Coordinates of C-alpha atoms in Angstrom, one line a residue:
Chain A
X1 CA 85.1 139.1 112.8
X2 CA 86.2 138.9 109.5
X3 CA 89.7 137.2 108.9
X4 CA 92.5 139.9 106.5
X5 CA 93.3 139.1 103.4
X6 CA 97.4 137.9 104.2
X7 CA 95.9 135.5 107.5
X8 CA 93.6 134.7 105.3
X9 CA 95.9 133.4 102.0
X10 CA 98.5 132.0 105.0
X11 CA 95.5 129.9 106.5
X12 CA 94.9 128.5 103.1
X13 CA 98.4 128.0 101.7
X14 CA 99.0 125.8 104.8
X15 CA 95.8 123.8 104.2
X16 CA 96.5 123.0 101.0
X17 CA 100.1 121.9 101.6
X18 CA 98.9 120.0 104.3
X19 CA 96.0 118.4 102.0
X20 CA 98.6 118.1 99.2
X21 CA 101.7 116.4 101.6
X22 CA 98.9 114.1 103.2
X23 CA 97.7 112.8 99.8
X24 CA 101.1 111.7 98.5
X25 CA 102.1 110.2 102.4
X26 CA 99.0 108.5 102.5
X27 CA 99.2 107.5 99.5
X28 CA 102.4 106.0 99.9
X29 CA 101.8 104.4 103.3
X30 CA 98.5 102.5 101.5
X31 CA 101.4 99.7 100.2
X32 CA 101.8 99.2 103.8
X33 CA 98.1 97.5 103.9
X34 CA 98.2 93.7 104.6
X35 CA 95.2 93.3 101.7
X36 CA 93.9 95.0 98.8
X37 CA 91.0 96.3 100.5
X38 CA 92.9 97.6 103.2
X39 CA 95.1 99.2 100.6
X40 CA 92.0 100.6 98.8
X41 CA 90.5 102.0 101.9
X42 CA 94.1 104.1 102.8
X43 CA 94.4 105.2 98.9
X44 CA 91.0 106.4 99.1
X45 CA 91.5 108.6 101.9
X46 CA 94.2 109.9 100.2
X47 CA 92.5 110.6 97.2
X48 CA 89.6 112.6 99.3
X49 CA 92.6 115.1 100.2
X50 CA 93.2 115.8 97.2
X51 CA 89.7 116.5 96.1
X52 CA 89.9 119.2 99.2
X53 CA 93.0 120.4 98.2
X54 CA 91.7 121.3 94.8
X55 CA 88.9 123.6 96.2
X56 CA 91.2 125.4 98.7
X57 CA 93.9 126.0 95.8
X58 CA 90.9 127.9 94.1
X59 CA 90.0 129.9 96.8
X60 CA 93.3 130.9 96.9
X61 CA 93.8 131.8 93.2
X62 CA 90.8 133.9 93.6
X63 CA 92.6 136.0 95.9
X64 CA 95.2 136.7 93.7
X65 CA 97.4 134.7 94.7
X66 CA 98.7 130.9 93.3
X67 CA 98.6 128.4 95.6
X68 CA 102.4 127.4 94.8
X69 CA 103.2 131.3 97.2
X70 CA 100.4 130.4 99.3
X71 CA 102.3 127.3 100.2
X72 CA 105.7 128.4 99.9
X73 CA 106.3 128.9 103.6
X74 CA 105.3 125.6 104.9
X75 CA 106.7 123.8 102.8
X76 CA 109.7 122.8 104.8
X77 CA 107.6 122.4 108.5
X78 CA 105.3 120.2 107.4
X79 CA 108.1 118.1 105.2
X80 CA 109.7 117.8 108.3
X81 CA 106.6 116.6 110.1
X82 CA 105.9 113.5 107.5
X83 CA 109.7 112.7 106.7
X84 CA 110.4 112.3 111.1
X85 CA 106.8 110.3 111.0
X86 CA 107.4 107.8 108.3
X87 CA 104.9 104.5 109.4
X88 CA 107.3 101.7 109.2
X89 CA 104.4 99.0 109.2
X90 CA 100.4 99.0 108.7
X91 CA 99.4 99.5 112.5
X92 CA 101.4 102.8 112.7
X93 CA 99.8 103.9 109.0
X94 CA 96.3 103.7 110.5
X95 CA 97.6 105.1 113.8
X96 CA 99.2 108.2 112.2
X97 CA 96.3 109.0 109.9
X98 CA 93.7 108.6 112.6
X99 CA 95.8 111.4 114.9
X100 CA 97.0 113.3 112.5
X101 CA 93.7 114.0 110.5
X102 CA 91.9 114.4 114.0
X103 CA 94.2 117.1 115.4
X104 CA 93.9 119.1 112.3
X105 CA 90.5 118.7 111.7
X106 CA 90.2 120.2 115.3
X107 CA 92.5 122.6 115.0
X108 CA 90.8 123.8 111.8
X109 CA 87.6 123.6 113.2
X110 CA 88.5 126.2 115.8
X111 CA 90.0 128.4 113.2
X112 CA 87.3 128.4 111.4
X113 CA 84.8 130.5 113.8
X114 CA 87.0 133.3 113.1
X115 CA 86.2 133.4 109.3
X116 CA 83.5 135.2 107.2
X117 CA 80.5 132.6 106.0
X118 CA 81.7 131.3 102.7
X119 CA 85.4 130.1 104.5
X120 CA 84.3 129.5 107.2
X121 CA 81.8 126.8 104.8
X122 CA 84.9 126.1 103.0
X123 CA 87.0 125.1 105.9
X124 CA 84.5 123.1 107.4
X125 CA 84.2 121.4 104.0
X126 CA 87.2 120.0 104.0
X127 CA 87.6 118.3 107.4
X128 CA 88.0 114.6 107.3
X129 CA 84.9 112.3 106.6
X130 CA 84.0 110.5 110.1
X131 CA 84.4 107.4 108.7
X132 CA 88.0 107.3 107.7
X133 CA 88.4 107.7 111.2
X134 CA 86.2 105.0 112.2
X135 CA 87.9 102.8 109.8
X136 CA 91.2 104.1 110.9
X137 CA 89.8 102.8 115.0
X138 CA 88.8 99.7 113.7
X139 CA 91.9 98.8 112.7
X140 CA 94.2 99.9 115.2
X141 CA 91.4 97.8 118.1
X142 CA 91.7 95.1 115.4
X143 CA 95.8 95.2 115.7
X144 CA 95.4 94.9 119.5
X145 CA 93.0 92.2 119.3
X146 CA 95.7 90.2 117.5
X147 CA 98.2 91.2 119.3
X148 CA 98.0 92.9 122.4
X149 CA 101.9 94.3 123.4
X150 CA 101.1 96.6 119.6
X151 CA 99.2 98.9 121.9
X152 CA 101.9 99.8 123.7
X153 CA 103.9 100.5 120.9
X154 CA 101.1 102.6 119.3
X155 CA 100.7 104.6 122.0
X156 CA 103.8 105.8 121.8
X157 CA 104.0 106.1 118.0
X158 CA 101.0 108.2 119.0
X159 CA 103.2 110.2 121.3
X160 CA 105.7 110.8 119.0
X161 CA 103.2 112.1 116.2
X162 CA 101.7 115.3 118.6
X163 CA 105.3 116.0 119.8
X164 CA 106.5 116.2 115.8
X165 CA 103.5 117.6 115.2
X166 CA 103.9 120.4 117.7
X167 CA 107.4 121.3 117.2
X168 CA 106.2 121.6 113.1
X169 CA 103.5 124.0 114.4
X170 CA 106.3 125.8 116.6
X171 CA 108.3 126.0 113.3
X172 CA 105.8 127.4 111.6
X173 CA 104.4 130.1 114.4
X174 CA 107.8 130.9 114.3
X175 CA 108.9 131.9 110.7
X176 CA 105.5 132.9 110.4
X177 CA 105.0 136.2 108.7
X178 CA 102.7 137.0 111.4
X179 CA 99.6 137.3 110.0
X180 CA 98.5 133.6 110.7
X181 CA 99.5 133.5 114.4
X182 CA 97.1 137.3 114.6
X183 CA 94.1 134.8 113.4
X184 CA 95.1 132.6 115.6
X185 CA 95.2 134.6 118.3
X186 CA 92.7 136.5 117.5
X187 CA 90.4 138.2 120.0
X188 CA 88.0 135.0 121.0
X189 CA 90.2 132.2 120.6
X190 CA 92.5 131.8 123.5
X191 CA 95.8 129.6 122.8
X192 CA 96.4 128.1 125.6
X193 CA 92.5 127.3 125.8
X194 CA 92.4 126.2 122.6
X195 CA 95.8 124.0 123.2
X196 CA 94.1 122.5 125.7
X197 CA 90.7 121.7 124.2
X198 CA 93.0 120.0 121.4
X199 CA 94.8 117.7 124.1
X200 CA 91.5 116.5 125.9
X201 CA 90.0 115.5 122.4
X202 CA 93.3 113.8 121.5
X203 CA 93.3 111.8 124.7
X204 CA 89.8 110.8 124.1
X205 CA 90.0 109.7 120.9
X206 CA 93.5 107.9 122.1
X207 CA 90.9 105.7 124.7
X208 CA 88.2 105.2 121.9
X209 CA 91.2 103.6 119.9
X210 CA 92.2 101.4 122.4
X211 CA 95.4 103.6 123.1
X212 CA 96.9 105.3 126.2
X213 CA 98.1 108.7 126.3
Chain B
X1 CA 75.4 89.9 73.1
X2 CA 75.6 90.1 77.1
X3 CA 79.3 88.8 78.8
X4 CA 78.6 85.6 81.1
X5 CA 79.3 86.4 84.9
X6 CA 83.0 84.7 85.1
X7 CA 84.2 86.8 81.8
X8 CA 82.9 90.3 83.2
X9 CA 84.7 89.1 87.1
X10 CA 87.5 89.0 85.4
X11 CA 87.3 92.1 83.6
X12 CA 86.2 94.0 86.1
X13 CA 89.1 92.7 88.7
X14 CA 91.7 94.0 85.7
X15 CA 90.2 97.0 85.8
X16 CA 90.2 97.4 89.1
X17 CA 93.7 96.8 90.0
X18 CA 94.7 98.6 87.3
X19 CA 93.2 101.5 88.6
X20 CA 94.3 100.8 92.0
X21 CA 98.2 100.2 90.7
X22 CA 97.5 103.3 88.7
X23 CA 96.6 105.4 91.9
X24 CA 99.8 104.4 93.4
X25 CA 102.0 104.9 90.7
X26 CA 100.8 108.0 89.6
X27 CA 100.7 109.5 93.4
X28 CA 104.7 108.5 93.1
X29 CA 105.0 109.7 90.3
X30 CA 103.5 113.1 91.3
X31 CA 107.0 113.8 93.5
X32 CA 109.0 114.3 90.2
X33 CA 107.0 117.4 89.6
X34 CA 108.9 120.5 88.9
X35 CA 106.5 122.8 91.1
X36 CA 103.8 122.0 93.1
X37 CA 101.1 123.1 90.7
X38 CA 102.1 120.2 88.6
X39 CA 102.6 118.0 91.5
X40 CA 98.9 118.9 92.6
X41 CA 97.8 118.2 89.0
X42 CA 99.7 114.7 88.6
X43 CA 98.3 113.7 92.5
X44 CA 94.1 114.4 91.1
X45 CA 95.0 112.4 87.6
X46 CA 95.8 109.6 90.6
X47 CA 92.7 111.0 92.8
X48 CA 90.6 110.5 89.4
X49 CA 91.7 106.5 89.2
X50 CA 90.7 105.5 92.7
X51 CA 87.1 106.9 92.6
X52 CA 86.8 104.5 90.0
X53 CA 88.3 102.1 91.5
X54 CA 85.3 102.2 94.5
X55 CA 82.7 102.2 91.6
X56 CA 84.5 98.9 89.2
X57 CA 84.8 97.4 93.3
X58 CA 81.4 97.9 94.8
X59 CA 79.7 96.3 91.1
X60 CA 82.4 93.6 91.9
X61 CA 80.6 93.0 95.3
X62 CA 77.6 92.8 94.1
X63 CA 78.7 89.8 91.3
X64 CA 79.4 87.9 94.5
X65 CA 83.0 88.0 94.4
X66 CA 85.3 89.9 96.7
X67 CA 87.4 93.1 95.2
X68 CA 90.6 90.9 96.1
X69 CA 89.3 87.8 94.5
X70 CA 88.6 89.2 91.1
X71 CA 91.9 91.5 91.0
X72 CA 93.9 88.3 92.1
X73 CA 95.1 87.1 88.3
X74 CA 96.2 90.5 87.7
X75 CA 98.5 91.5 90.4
X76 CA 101.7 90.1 89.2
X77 CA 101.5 90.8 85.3
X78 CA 100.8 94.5 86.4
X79 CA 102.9 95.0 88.9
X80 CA 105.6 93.8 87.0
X81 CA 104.5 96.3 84.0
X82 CA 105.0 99.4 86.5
X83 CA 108.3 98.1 88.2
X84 CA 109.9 97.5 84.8
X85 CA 108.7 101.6 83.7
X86 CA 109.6 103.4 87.1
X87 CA 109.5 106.9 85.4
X88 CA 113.2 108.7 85.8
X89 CA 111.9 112.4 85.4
X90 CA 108.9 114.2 84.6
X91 CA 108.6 114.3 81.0
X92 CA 108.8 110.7 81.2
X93 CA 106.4 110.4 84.2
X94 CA 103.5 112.5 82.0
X95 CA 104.3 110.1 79.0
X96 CA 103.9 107.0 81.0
X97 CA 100.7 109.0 81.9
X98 CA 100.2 109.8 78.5
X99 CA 100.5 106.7 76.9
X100 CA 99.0 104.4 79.5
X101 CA 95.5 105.9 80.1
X102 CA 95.1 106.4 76.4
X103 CA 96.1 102.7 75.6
X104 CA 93.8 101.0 78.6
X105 CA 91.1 103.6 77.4
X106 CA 90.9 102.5 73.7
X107 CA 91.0 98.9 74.7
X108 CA 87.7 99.5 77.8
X109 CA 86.0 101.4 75.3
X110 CA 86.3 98.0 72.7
X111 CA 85.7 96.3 75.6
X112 CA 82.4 97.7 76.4
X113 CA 80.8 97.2 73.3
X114 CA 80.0 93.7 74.4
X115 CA 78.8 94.7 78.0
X116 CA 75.5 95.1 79.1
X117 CA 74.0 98.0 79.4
X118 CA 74.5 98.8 83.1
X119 CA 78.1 97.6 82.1
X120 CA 78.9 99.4 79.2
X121 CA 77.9 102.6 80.8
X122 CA 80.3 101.8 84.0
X123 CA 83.1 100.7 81.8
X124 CA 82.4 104.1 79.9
X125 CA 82.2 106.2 83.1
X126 CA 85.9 104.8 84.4
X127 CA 87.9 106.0 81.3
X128 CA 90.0 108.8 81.8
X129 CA 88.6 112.5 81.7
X130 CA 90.2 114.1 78.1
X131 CA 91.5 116.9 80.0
X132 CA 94.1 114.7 81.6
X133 CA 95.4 113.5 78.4
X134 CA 95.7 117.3 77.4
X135 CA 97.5 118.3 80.2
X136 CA 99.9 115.5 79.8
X137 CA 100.1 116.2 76.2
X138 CA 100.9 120.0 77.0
X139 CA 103.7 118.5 79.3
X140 CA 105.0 116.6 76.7
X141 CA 105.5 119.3 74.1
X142 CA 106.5 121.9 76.9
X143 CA 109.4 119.5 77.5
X144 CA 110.5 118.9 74.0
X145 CA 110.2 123.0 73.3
X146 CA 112.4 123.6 76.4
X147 CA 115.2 120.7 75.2
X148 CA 114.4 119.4 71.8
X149 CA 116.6 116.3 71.9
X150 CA 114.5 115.4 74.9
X151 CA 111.7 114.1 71.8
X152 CA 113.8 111.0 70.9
X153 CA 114.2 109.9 74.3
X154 CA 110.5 110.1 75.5
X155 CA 109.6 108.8 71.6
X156 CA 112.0 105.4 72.9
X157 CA 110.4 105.7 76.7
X158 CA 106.9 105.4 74.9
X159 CA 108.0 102.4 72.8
X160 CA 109.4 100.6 75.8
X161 CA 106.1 101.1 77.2
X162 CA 104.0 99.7 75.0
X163 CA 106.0 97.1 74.5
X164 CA 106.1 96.3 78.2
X165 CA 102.6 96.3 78.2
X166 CA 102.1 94.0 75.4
X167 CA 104.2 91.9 76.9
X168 CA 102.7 92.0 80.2
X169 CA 99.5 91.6 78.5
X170 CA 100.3 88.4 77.1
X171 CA 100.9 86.8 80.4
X172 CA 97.5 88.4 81.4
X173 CA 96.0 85.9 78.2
X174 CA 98.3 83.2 78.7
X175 CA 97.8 83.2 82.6
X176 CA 93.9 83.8 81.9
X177 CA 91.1 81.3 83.1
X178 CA 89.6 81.4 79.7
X179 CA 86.7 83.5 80.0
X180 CA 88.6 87.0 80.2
X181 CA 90.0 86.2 76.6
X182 CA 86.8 84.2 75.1
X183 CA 85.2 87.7 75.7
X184 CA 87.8 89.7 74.3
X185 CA 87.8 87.3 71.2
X186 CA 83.8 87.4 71.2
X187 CA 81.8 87.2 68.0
X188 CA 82.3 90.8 67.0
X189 CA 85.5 91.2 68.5
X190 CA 88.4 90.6 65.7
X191 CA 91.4 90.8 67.7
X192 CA 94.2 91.6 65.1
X193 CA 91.5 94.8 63.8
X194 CA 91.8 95.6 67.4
X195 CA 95.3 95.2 67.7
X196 CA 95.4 97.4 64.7
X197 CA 93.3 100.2 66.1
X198 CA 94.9 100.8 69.0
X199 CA 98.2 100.9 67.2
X200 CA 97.2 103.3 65.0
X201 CA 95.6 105.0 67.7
X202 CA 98.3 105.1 69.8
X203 CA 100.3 106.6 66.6
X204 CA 98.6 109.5 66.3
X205 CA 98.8 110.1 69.9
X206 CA 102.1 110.3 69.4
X207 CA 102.3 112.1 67.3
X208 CA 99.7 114.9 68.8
X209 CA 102.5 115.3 71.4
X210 CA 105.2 115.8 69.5
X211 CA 106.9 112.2 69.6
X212 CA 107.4 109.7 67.0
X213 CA 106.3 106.4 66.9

């Protein structure tokens, strides 16, 4: 099924606002990193959003549309999202980059089936490269190692993230002009389904870090 | 003539960090964008500097010496030069932009000249893309049509920051093992004509974008 043209520049505009919001937190939480390598590593994810964001913001203009409308309207949900989940030390950077990028990658990922080829392509393009999250594990197991009460306190950090998260993407759903939510809920992908594939890969990825859920 | 190992350590860790303080500021800097078209552009001018910071950082590696090591001397002199020209708006975040990458340019590309090959053509592959320098240009003269009197202001910003960065790079010299400045000052090299090129360099920048020197 092929995805309209309005879901379509919606999908997009909140992609690249996304990609552009988690280049300048990231960024920003990279002077949080106890070394300069550990500061590289966290700038360079950063930088690998904004490589994405740059091909999704010309898909967009190619639709007729500039990606500064396309992200108009979630703007102030995902602003919202970053400025309730500012990481106050390094632990809760990697922790928060690690989630976040994961939910949205599956999120995404399950969007994706429901676009023509060369979206789809795109989409799947610019999920996040496994190893930032690998890197992003390491170093949450390695903040445990050294201290083990941290995972406590990251796995609640971690709570907190989904729970902002969700009520951003309740936010959204809701001022939504409708035409996202139809993709969402398209025929073939089932919310609450979909919810709850999201939750199990969350809580897995929570264990694999070290984390409870 | 090829640069003995400590001398091109050294350059290399003042590249690097400069491209990694360079990331950072210029992902700041990106927030005083008008509209987030110019935000987007700002945030892949930072993008731009960390790529090459993994390519100046992985040729470190293979000298021996870790990243951190190399970039060690350098942390203070340039941290100091961004926290003494924190940007106040955007005309004067683009100038900073302006200025800086043009400056650092014309000195790598001196630089390189005594570099080995492999060397020279890295050094040559980390300056800045010309397009940046246009679009920060454009900036510049966009700003000074919209509020003329604007020109003098960024025409004293860009003074202060050359000037900071002379200064800062005399600590670099005076703070210097030896070998850093031994290559600078290298059969071939004659400092004052340099210091004398990049002036005049830097001049007609100015000038190009509608400032005075």
């Amino acid at each position: 099924m092929s995805a309209p043209a309005p879901a379509l520049v919606d999908l997009l505009g909140l992609v690249a606002y996304g990609e552009l919001l988690a280049f300048d937190r990231l960024a920003a939480d990279a002077r949080l990193a106890p070394d300069l390598r550990r500061r590289a590593a966290l700038s360079e994810m950063a930088a690998a959003e904004i490589a994405h964001y740059r091909w999704i913001a010309e898909r967009i203009t190619t639709l007729g549309v500039t990606p500064d409308e396309a992200m108009g309207p979630y703007v102030e949900a995902l602003q919202a999202y970053h400025d309730s989940t500012e990481p106050k030390d390094w632990p809760e950077a990697v922790t928060k980059a690690y989630v976040g990028d994961a939910i949205s990658d599956d999120f995404l990922r399950a969007i994706a089936d429901g676009l023509d080829g060369p979206d789809r392509r795109l989409i799947l393009d610019v999920l996040h490269d496994s190893r930032y999250a690998e890197f992003a594990a390491a170093e949450i197991r390695a903040a445990i190692e050294a201290d083990p009460p941290v995972a406590n306190r990251l796995s609640m950090w971690a709570r907190r993230l989904v729970g902002e998260a969700l009520s951003q993407a309740g936010r959204v759903a809701a001022a939504d002009r409708g035409a996202l939510t139809a993709l969402i809920s398209r025929e073939g992908v089932d919310a609450p389904a979909l919810f709850r594939r999201l939750t199990e890969a969350h809580t897995a990825r929570m264990t694999a870090a070290g984390l409870n859920n």
